[in-house]
Tab-separated table of C-alpha atoms in Angstrom:
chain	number	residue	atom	x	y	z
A	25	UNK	CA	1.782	-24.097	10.262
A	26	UNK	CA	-1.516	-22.962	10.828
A	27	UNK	CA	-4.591	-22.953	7.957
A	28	UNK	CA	-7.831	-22.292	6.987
A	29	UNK	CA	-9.675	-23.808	4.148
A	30	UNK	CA	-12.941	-22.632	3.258
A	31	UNK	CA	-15.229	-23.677	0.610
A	32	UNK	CA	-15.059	-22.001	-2.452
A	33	UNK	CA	-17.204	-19.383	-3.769
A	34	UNK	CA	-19.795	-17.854	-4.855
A	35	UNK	CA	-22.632	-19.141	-3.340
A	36	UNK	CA	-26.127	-17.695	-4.234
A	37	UNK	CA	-29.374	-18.825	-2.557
A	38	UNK	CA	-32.918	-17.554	-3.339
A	39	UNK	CA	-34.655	-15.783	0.542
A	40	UNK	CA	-35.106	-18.093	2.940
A	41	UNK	CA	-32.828	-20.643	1.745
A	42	UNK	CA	-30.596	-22.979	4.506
A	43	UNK	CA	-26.980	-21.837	4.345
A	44	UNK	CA	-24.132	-23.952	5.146
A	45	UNK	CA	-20.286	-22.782	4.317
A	46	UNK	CA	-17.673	-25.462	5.142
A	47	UNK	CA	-14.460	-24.289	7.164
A	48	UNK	CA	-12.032	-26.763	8.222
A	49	UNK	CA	-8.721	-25.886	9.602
A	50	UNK	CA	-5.228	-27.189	10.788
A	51	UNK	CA	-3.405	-25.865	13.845
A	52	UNK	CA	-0.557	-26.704	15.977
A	53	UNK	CA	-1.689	-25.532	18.773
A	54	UNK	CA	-5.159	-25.073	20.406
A	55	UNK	CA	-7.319	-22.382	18.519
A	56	UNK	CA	-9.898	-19.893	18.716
A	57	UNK	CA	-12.236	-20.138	15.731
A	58	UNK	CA	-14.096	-17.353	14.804
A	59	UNK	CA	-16.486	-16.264	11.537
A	60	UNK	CA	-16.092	-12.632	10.191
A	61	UNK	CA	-18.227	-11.007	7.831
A	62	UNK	CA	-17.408	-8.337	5.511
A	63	UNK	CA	-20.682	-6.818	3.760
A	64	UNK	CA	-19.725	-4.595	0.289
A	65	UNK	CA	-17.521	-1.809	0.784
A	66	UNK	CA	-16.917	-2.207	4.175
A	67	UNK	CA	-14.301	-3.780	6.856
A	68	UNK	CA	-14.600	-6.617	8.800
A	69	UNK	CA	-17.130	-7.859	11.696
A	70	UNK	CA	-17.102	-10.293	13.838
A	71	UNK	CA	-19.840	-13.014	13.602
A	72	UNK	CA	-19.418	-15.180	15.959
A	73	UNK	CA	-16.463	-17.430	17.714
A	74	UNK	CA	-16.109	-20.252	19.737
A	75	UNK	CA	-12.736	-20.807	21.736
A	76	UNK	CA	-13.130	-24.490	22.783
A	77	UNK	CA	-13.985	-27.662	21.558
A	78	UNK	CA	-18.014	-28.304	21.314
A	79	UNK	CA	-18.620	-24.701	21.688
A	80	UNK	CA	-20.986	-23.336	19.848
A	81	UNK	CA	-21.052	-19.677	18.607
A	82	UNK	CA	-24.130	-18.347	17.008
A	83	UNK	CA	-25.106	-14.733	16.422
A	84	UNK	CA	-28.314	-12.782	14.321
A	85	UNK	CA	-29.209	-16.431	13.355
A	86	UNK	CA	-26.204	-18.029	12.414
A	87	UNK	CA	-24.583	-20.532	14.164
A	88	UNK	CA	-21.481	-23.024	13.972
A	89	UNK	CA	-20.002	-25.704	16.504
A	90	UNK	CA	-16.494	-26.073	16.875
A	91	UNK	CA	-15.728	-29.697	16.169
A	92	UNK	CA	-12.536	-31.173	17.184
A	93	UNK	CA	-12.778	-34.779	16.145
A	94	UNK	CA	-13.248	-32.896	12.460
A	95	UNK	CA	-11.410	-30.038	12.387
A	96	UNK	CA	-14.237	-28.020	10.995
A	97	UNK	CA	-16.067	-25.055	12.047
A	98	UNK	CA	-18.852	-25.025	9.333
A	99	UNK	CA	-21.137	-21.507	9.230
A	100	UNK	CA	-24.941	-22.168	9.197
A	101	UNK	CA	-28.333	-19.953	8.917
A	102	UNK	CA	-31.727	-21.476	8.544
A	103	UNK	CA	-32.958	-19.048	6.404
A	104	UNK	CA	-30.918	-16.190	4.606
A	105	UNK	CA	-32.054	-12.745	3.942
A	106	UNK	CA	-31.327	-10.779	1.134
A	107	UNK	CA	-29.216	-8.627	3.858
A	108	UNK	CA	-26.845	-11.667	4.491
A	109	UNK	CA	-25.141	-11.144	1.137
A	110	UNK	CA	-21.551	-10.354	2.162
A	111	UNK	CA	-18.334	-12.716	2.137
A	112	UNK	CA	-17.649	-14.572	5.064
A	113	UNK	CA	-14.465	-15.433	6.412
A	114	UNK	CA	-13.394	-18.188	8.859
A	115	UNK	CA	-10.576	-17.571	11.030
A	116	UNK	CA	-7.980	-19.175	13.341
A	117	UNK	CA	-6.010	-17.741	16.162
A	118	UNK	CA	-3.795	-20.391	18.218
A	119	UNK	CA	-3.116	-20.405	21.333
A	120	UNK	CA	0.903	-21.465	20.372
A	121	UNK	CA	3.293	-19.291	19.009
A	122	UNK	CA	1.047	-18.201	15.996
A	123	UNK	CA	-0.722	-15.236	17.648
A	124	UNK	CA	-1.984	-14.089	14.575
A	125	UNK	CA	-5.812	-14.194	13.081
A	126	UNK	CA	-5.331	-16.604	9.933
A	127	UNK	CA	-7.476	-16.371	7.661
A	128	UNK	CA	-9.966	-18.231	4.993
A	129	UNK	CA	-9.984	-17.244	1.348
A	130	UNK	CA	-13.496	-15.675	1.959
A	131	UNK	CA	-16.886	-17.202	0.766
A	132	UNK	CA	-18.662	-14.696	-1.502
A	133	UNK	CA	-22.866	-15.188	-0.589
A	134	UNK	CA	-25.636	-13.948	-2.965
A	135	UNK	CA	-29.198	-13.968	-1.770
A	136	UNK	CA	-31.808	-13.648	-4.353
A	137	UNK	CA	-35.287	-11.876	-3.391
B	11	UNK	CA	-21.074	1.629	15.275
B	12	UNK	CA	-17.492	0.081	15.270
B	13	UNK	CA	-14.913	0.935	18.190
B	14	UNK	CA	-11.994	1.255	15.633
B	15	UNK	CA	-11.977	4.202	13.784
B	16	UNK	CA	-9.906	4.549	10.038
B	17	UNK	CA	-9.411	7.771	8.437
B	18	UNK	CA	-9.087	8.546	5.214
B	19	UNK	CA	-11.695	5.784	4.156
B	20	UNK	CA	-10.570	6.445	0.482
B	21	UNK	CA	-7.005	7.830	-0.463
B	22	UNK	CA	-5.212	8.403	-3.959
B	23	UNK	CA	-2.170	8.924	-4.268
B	24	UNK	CA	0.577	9.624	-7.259
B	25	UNK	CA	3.575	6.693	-6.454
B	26	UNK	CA	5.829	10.013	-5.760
B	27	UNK	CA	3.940	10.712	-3.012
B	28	UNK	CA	3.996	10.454	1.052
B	29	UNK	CA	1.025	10.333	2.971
B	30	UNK	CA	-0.493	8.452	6.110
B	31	UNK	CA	-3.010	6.401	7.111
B	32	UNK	CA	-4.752	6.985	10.516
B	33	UNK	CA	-6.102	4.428	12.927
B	34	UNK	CA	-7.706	4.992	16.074
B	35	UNK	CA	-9.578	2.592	18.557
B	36	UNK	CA	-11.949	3.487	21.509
B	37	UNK	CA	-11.480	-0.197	23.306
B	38	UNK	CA	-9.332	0.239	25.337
B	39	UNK	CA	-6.931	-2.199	23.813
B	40	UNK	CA	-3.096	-2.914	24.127
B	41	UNK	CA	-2.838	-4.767	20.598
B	42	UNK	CA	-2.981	-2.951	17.661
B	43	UNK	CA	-3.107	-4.410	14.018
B	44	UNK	CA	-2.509	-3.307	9.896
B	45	UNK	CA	-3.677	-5.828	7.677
B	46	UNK	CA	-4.084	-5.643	4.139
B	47	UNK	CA	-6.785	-6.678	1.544
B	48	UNK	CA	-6.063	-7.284	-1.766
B	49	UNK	CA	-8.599	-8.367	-4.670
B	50	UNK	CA	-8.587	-11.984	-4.728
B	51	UNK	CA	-5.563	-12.838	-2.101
B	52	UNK	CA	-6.050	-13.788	1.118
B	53	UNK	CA	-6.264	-11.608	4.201
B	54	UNK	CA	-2.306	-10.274	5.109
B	55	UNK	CA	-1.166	-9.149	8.444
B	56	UNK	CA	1.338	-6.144	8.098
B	57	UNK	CA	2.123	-5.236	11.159
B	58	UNK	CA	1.793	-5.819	15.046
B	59	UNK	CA	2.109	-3.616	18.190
B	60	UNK	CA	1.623	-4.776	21.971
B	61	UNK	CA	1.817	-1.938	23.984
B	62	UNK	CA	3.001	0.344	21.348
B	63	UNK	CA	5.625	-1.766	20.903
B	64	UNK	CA	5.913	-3.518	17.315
B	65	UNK	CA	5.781	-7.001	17.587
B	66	UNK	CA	5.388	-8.358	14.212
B	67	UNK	CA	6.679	-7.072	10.794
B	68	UNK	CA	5.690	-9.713	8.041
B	69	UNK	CA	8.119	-8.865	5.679
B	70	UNK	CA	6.638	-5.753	4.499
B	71	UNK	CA	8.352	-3.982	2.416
B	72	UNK	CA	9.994	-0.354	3.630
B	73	UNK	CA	7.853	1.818	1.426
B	74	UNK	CA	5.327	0.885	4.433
B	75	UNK	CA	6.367	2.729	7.714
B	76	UNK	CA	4.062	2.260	10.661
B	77	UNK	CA	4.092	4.397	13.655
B	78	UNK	CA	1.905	3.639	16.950
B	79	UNK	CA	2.807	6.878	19.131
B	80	UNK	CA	-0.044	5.277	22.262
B	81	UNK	CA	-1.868	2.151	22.685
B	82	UNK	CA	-4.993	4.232	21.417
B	83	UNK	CA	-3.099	5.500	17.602
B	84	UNK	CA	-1.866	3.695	15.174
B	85	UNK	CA	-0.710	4.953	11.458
B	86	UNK	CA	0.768	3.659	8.253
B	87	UNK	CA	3.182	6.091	6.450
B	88	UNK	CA	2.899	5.641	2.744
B	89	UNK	CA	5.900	6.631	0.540
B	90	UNK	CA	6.640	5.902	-3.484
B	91	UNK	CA	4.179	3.525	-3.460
B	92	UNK	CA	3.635	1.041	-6.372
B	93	UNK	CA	0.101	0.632	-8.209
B	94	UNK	CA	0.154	-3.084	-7.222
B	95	UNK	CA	-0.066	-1.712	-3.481
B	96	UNK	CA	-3.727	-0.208	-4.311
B	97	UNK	CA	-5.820	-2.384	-1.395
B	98	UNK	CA	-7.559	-2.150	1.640
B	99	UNK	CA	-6.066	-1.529	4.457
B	100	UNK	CA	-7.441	-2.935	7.624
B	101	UNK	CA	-6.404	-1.306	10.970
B	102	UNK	CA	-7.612	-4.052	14.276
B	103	UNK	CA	-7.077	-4.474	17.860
B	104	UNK	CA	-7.108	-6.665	20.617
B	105	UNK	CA	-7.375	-6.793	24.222
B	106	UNK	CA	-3.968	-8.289	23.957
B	107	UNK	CA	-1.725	-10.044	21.512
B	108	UNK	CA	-1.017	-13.398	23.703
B	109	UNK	CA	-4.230	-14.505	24.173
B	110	UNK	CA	-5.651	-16.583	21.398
B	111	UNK	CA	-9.208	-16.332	22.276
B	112	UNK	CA	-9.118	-12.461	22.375
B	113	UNK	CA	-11.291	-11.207	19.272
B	114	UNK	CA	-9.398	-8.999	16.620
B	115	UNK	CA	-11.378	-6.063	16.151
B	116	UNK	CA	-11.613	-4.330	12.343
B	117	UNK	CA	-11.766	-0.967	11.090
B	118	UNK	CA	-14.075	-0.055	7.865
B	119	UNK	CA	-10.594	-0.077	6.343
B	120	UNK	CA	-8.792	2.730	4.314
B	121	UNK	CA	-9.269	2.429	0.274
B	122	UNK	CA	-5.781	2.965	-1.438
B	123	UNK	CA	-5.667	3.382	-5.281
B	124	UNK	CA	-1.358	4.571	-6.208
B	125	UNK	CA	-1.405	5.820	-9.838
């Protein structure tokens, strides 16, 4: 079946810091990748997505290639704001029979003024 | 300002009693989602409806009873609930449920706390 694995939490960063999260993933079909983030207290929001291979989705800074050859859809920002501190979630949703969003374990991010 | 709407965003409720959560989305979508969000678990799809018809029931348990009267309404009827069912509940939609690369769209979410 389908899965996401994400790297494990927390992260914390000082401002201005280069932020990379690790997602790779396993599918049987041919998936949609997206990143969500969920900022305290609130739902989710998409952050970006990419639905082919070499695509790359990027959105208020962040950006992440969907790589094929490594299964991996890795999250990255240049330079995080205090404001980025939220969990992020990577996601899956195949193209097979598994029309459902699967899900990451979530990557908790602390930035430090 | 999100397109899917959830209402209450904060609900307690003794584990005698019924209530409901509401959903509604302003997308113009035909898929309609309830996941839920528990501390330290991962992410747990509920329920599915494609055109208001259910689609997917993960092996939720009957205490959960959801209801999607148009593509636009969606609602979770809550009844002798158990404390370990205190989560958030995350109503979604999509365009439509076949298509991979359509982006699930979440709610704020509903805070449940059963006493």
């Amino acid at each position: 079946g389908d899965s996401v694995t994400q790297m494990e939490g927390p992260v914390t960063l000082s401002e201005e810091a280069f932020l990379t999260i690790n997602c790779t993933y396993t599918a049987t079909g041919y998936p949609s990748l997206f990143w969500y983030v969920q900022y305290p207290g609130e739902g989710l929001q998409l952050l970006l997505k990419a639905t082919k291979a070499d695509d790359k989705g990027s959105n208020k800074g962040f950006e992440a290639t969907y790589r094929k050859e490594t299964t991996s859809f890795h999250l990255e920002k240049g330079s995080v704001q205090v404001s980025d501190s939220a969990v992020y979630f990577c996601a899956l949703r195949d193209s097979g029979s598994a029309r459902q969003l699967t899900f990451g374990s979530g990557t908790q991010l602390t930035v430090l003024p | 300002e999100t397109g899917v709407t959830q209402t209450p965003r904060h609900l307690v409720m003794g584990m005698t009693n019924k209530k409901s959560l509401k959903c509604e989305q302003h997308l113009g979508h035909n898929a309609m989602y309830w996941y839920k969000q528990s501390a330290k678990k991962p992410l747990e799809l509920m329920f599915v409806y494609s055109l208001e018809e259910r689609v997917e029931n993960n092996s939720v348990p009957s205490r959960f009873s959801p209801e999607c009267p148009n593509s636009s309404h969606l609602f979770l009827h809550l009844h002798t609930l158990q404390p370990e069912d205190s989560a958030l509940y995350l109503c979604a939609s999509s365009q439509d449920y076949g298509y991979g690369g359509n982006t699930i769209y979440f709610g704020e979410g509903s805070w449940l706390t059963v006493v």
